[in-house]
GROMACS .gro file of N, CA and C in nm:
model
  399
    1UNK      N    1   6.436   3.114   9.958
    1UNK     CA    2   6.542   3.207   9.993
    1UNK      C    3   6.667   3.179   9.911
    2UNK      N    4   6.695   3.047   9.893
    2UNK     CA    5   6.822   3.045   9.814
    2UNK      C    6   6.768   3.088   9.704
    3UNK      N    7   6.693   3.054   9.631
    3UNK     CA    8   6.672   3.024   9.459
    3UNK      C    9   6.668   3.204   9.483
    4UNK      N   10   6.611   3.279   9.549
    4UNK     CA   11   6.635   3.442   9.511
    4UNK      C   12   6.779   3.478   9.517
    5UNK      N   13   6.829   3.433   9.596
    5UNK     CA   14   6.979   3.441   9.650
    5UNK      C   15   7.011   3.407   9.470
    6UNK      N   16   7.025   3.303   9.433
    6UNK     CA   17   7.103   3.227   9.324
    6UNK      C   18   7.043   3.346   9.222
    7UNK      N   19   6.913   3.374   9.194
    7UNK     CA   20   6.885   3.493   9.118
    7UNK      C   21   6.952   3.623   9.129
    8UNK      N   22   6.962   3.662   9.231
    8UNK     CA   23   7.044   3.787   9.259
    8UNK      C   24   7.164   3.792   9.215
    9UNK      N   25   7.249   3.654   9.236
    9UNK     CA   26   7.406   3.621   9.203
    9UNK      C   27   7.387   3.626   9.045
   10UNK      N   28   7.278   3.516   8.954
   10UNK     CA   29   7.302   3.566   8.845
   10UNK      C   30   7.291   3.713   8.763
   11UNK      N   31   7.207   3.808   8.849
   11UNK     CA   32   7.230   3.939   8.796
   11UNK      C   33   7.318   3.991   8.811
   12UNK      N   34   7.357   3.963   8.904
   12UNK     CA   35   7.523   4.091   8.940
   12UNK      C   36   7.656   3.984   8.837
   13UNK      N   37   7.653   3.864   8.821
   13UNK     CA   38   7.689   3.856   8.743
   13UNK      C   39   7.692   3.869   8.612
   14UNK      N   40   7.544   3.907   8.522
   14UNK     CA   41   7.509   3.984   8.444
   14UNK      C   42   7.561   4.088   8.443
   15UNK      N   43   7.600   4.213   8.553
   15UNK     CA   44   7.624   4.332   8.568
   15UNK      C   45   7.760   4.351   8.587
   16UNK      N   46   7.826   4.230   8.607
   16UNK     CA   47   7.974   4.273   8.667
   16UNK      C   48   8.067   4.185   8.581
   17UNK      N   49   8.007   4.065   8.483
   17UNK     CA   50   8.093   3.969   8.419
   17UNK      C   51   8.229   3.999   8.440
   18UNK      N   52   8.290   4.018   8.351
   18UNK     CA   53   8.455   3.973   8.357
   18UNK      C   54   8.525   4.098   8.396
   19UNK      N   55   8.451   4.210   8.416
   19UNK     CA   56   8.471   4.341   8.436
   19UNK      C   57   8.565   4.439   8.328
   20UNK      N   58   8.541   4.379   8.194
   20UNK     CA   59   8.614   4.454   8.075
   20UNK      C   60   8.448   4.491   7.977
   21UNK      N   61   8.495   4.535   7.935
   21UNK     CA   62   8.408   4.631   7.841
   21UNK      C   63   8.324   4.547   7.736
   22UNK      N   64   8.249   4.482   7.814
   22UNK     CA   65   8.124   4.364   7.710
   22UNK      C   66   8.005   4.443   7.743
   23UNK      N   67   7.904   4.350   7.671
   23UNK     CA   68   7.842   4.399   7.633
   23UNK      C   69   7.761   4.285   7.730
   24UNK      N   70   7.672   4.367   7.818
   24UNK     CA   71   7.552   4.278   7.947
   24UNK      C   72   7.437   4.297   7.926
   25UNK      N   73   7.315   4.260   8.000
   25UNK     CA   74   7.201   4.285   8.045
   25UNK      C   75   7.228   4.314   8.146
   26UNK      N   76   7.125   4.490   8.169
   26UNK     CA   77   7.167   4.522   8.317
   26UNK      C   78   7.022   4.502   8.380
   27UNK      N   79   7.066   4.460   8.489
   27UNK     CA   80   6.960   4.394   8.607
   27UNK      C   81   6.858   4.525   8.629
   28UNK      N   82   6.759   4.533   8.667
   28UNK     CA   83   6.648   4.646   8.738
   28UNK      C   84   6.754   4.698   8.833
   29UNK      N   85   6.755   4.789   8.832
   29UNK     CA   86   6.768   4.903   8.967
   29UNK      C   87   6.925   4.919   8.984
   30UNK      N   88   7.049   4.791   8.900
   30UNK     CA   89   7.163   4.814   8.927
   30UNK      C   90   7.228   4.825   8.807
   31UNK      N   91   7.318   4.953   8.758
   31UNK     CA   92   7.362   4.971   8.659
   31UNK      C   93   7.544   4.940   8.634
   32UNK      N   94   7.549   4.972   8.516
   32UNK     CA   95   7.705   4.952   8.544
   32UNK      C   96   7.802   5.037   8.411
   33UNK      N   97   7.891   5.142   8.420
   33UNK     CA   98   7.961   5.181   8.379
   33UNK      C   99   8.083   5.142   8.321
   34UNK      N  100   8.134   5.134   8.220
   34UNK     CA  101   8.280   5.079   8.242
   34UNK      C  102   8.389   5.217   8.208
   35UNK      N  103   8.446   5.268   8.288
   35UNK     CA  104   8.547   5.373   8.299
   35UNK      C  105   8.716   5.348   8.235
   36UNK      N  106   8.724   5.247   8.282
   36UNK     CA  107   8.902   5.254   8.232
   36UNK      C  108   8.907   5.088   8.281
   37UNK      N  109   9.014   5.020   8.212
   37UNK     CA  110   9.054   4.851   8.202
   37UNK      C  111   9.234   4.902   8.151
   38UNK      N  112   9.307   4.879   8.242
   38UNK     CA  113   9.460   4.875   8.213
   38UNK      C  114   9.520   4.790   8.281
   39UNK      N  115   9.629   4.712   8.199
   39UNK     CA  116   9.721   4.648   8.274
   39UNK      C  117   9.817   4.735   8.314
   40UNK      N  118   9.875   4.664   8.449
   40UNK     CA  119   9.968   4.734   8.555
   40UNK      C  120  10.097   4.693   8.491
   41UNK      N  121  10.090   4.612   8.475
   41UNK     CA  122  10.264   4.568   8.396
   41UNK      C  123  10.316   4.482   8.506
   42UNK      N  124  10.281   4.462   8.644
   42UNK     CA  125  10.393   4.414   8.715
   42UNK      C  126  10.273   4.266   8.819
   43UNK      N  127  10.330   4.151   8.820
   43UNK     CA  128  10.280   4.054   8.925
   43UNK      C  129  10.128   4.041   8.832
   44UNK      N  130  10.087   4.024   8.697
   44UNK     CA  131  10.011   3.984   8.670
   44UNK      C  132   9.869   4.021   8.702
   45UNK      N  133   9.875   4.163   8.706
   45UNK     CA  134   9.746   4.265   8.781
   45UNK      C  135   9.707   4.361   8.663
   46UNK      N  136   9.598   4.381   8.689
   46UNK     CA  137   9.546   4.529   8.578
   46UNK      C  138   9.430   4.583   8.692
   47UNK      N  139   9.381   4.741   8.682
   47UNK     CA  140   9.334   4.813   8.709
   47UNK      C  141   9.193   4.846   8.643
   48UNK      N  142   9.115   4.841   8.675
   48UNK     CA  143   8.963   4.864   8.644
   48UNK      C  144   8.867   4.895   8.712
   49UNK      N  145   8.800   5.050   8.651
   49UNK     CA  146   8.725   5.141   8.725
   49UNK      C  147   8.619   5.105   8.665
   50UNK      N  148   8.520   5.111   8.759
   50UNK     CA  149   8.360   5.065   8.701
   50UNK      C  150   8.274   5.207   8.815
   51UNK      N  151   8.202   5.240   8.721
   51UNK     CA  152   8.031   5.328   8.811
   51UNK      C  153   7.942   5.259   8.817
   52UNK      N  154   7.875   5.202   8.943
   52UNK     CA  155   7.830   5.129   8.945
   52UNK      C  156   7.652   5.238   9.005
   53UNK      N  157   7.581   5.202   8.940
   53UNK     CA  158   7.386   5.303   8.972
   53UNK      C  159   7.347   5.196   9.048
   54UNK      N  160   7.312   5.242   9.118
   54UNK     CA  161   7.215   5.209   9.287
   54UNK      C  162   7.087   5.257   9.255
   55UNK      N  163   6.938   5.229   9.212
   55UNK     CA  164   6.846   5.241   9.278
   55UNK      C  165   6.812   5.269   9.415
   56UNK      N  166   6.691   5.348   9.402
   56UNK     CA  167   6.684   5.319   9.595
   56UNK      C  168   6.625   5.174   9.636
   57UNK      N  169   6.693   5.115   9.755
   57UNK     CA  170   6.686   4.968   9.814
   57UNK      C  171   6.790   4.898   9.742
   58UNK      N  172   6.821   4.944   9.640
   58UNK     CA  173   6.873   4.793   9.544
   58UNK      C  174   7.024   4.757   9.598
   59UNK      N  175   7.038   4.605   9.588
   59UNK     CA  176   7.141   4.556   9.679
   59UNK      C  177   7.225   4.468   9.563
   60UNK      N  178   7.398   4.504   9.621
   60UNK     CA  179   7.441   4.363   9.510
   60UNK      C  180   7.471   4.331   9.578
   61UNK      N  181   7.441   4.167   9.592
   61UNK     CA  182   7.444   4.094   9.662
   61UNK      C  183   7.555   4.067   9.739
   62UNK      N  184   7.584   3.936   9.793
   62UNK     CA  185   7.763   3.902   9.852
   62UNK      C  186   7.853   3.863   9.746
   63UNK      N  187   7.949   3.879   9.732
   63UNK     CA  188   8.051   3.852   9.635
   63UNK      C  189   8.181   3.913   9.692
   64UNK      N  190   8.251   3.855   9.632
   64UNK     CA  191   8.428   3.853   9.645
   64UNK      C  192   8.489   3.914   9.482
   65UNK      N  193   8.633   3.956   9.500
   65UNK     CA  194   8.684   4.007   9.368
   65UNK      C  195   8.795   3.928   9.428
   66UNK      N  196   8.903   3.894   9.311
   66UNK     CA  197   9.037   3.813   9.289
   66UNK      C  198   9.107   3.955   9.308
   67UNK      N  199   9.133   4.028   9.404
   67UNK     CA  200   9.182   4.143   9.447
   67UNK      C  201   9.140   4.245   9.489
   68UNK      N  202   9.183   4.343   9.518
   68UNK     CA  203   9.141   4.460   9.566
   68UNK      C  204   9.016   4.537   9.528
   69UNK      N  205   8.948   4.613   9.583
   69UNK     CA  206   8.857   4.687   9.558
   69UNK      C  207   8.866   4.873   9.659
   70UNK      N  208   8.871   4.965   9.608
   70UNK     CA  209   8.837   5.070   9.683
   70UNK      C  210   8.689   5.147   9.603
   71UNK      N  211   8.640   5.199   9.707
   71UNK     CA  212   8.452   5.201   9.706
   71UNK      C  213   8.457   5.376   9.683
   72UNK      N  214   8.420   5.431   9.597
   72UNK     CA  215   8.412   5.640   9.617
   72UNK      C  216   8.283   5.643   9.616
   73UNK      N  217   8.215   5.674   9.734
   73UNK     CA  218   8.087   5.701   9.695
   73UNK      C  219   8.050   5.849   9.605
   74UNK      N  220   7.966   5.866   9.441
   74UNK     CA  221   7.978   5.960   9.418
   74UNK      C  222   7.883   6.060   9.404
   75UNK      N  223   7.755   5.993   9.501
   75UNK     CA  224   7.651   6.065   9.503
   75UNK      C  225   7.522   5.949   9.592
   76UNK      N  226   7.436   5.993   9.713
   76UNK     CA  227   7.351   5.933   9.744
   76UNK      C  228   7.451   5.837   9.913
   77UNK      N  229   7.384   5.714   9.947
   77UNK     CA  230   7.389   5.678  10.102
   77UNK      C  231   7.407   5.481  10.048
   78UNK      N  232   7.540   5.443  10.076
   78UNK     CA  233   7.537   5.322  10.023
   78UNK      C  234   7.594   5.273  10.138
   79UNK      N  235   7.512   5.174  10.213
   79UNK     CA  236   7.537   5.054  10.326
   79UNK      C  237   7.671   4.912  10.300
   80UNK      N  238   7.797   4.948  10.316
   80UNK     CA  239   7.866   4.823  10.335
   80UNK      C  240   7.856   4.763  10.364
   81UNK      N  241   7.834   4.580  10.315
   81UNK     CA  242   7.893   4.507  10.446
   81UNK      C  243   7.977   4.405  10.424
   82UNK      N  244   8.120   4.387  10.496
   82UNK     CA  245   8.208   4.288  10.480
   82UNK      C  246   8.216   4.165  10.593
   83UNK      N  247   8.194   4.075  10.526
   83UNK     CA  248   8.197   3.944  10.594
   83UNK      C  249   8.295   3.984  10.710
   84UNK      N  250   8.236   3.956  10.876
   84UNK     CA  251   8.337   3.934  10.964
   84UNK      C  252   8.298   4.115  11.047
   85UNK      N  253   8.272   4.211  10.980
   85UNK     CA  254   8.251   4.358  11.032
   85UNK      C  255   8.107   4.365  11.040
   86UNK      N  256   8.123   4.518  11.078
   86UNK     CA  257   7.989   4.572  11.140
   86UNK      C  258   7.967   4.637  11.031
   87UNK      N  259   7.845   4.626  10.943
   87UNK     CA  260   7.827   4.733  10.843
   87UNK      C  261   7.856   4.892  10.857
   88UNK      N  262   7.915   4.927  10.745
   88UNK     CA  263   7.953   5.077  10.737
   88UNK      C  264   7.906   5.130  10.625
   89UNK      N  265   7.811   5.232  10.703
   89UNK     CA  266   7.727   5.339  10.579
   89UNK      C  267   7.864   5.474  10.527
   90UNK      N  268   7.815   5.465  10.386
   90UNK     CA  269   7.895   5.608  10.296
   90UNK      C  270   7.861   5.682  10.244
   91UNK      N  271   7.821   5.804  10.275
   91UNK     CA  272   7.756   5.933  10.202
   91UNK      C  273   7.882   5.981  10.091
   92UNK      N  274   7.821   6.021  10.008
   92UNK     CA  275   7.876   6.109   9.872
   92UNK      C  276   8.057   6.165   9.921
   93UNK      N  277   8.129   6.138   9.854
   93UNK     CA  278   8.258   6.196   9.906
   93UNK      C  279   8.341   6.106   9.985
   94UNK      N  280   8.265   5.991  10.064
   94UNK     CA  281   8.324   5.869  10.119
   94UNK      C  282   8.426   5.773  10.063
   95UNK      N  283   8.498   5.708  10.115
   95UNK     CA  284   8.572   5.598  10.041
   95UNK      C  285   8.593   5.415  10.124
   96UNK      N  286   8.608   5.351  10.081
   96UNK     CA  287   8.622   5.210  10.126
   96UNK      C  288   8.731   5.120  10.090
   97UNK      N  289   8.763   5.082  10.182
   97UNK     CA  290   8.911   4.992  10.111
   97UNK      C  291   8.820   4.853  10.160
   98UNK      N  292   8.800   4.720  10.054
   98UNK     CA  293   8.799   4.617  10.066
   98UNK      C  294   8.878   4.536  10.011
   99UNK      N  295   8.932   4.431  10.101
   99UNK     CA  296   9.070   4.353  10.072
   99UNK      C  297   9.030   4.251  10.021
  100UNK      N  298   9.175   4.211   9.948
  100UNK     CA  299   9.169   4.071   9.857
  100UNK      C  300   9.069   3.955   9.857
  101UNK      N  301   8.964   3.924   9.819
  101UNK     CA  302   8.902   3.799   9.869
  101UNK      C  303   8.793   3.800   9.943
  102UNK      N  304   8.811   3.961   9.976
  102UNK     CA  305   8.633   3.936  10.094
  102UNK      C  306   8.531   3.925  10.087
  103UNK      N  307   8.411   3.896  10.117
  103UNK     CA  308   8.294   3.843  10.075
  103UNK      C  309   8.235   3.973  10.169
  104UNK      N  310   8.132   4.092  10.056
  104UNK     CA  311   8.075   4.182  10.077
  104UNK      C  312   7.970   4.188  10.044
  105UNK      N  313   7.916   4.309  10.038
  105UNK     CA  314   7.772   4.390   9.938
  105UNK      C  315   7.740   4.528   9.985
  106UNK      N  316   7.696   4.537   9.889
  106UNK     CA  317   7.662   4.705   9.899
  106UNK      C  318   7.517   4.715   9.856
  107UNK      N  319   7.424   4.778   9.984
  107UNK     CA  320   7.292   4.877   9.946
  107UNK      C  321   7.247   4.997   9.909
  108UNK      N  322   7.202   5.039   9.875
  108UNK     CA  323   7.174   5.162   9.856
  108UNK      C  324   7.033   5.203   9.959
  109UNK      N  325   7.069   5.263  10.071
  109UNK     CA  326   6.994   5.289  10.190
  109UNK      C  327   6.945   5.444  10.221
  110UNK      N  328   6.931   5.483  10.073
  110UNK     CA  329   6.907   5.644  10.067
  110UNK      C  330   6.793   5.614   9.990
  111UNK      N  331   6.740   5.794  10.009
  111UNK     CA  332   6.619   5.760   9.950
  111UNK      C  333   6.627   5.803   9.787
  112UNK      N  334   6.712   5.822   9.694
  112UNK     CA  335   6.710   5.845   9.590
  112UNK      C  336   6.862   5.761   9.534
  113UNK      N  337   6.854   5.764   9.445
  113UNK     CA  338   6.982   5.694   9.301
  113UNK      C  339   7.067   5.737   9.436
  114UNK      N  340   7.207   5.604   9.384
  114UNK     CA  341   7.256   5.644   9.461
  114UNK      C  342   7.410   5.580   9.381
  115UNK      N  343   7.575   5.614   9.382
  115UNK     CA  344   7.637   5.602   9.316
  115UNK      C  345   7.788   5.585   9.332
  116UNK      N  346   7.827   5.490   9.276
  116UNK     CA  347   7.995   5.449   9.322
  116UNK      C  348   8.127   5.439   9.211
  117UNK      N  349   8.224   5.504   9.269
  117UNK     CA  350   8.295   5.436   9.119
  117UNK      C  351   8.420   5.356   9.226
  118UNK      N  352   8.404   5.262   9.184
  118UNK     CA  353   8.466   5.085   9.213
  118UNK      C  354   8.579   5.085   9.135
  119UNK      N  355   8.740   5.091   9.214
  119UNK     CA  356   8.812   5.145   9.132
  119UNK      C  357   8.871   4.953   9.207
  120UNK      N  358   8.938   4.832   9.108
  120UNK     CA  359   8.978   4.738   9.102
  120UNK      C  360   9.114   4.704   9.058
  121UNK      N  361   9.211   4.637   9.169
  121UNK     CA  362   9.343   4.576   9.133
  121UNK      C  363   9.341   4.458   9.154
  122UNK      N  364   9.311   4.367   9.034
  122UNK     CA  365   9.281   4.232   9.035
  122UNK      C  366   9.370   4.160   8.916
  123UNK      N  367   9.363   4.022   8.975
  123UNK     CA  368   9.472   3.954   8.884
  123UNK      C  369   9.385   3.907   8.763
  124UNK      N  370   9.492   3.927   8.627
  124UNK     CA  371   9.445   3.892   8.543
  124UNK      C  372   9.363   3.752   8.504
  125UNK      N  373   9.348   3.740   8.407
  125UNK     CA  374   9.230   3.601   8.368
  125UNK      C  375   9.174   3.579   8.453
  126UNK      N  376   9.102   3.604   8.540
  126UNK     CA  377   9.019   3.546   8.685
  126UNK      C  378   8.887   3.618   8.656
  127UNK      N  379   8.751   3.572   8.716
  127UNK     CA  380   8.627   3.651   8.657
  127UNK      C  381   8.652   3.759   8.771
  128UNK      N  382   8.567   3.855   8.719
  128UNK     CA  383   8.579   4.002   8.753
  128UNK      C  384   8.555   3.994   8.898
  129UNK      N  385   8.424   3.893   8.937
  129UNK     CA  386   8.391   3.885   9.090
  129UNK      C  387   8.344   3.738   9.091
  130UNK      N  388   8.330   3.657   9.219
  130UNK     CA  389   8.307   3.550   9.225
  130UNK      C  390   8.144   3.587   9.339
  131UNK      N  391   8.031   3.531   9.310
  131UNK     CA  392   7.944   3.537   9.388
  131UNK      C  393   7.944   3.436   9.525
  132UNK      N  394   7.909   3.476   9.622
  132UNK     CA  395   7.911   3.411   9.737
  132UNK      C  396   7.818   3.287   9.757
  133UNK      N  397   7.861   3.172   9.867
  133UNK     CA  398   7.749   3.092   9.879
  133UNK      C  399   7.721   3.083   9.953
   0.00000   0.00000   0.00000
């Protein structure tokens, strides 16, 4: 169970590295977009939108971001869950606010592709997401 766990963490870290515009291996079933990377100018923050492809079932695992995250679902049925809550499902048109530091994941619990754009206010030099243990 761990060693899949530790596998899973290294794909999404494959998929999510530093969250600027490199160049990855993307994992089976989870894709990744890169949309826009700007600094904010103020308190050492920049802004970064990622689309993130959901397979059907496919899960990224638990992980945390060094700041903010809001979730748009933009097509398909994706299962939240934040450390401490009750999971919350999001159909197409949905949105999610996850706060500084929380330890989450997201499924894709529909039966076809399913799709997010992960819009990020995180502090600079810090990796894009930290995987959970």
């Amino acid at each position: 169970m761990k060693t899949t766990r530790l596998m899973a963490a290294a794909l999404l870290v494959a998929a999510f590295g530093g969250m600027g515009p490199l160049a990855y291996a993307q994992p089976s079933g989870l894709g990744r977009t890169d949309v826009l990377q700007h600094d904010l100018g103020i308190a050492e923050r920049k802004v970064v939108q990622v689309r993130v492809d959901f397979a059907p079932g496919v899960l990224a695992p638990r992980h945390s971001h060094p700041g903010v995250e809001v979730a748009y679902v933009l097509e398909g049925t994706i299962e939240y869950q934040i450390d401490g809550n009750p999971p919350v499902t999001l159909r197409k048109g949905d949105a999610l606010f996850i706060p500084d530091g929380a330890i989450h994941s997201a499924r894709n619990v529909g039966d076809g592709k399913a799709s997010e754009l992960a819009t990020y206010v995180v502090e600079k030099g810090k990796p894009g997401f930290v995987p959970a243990k």
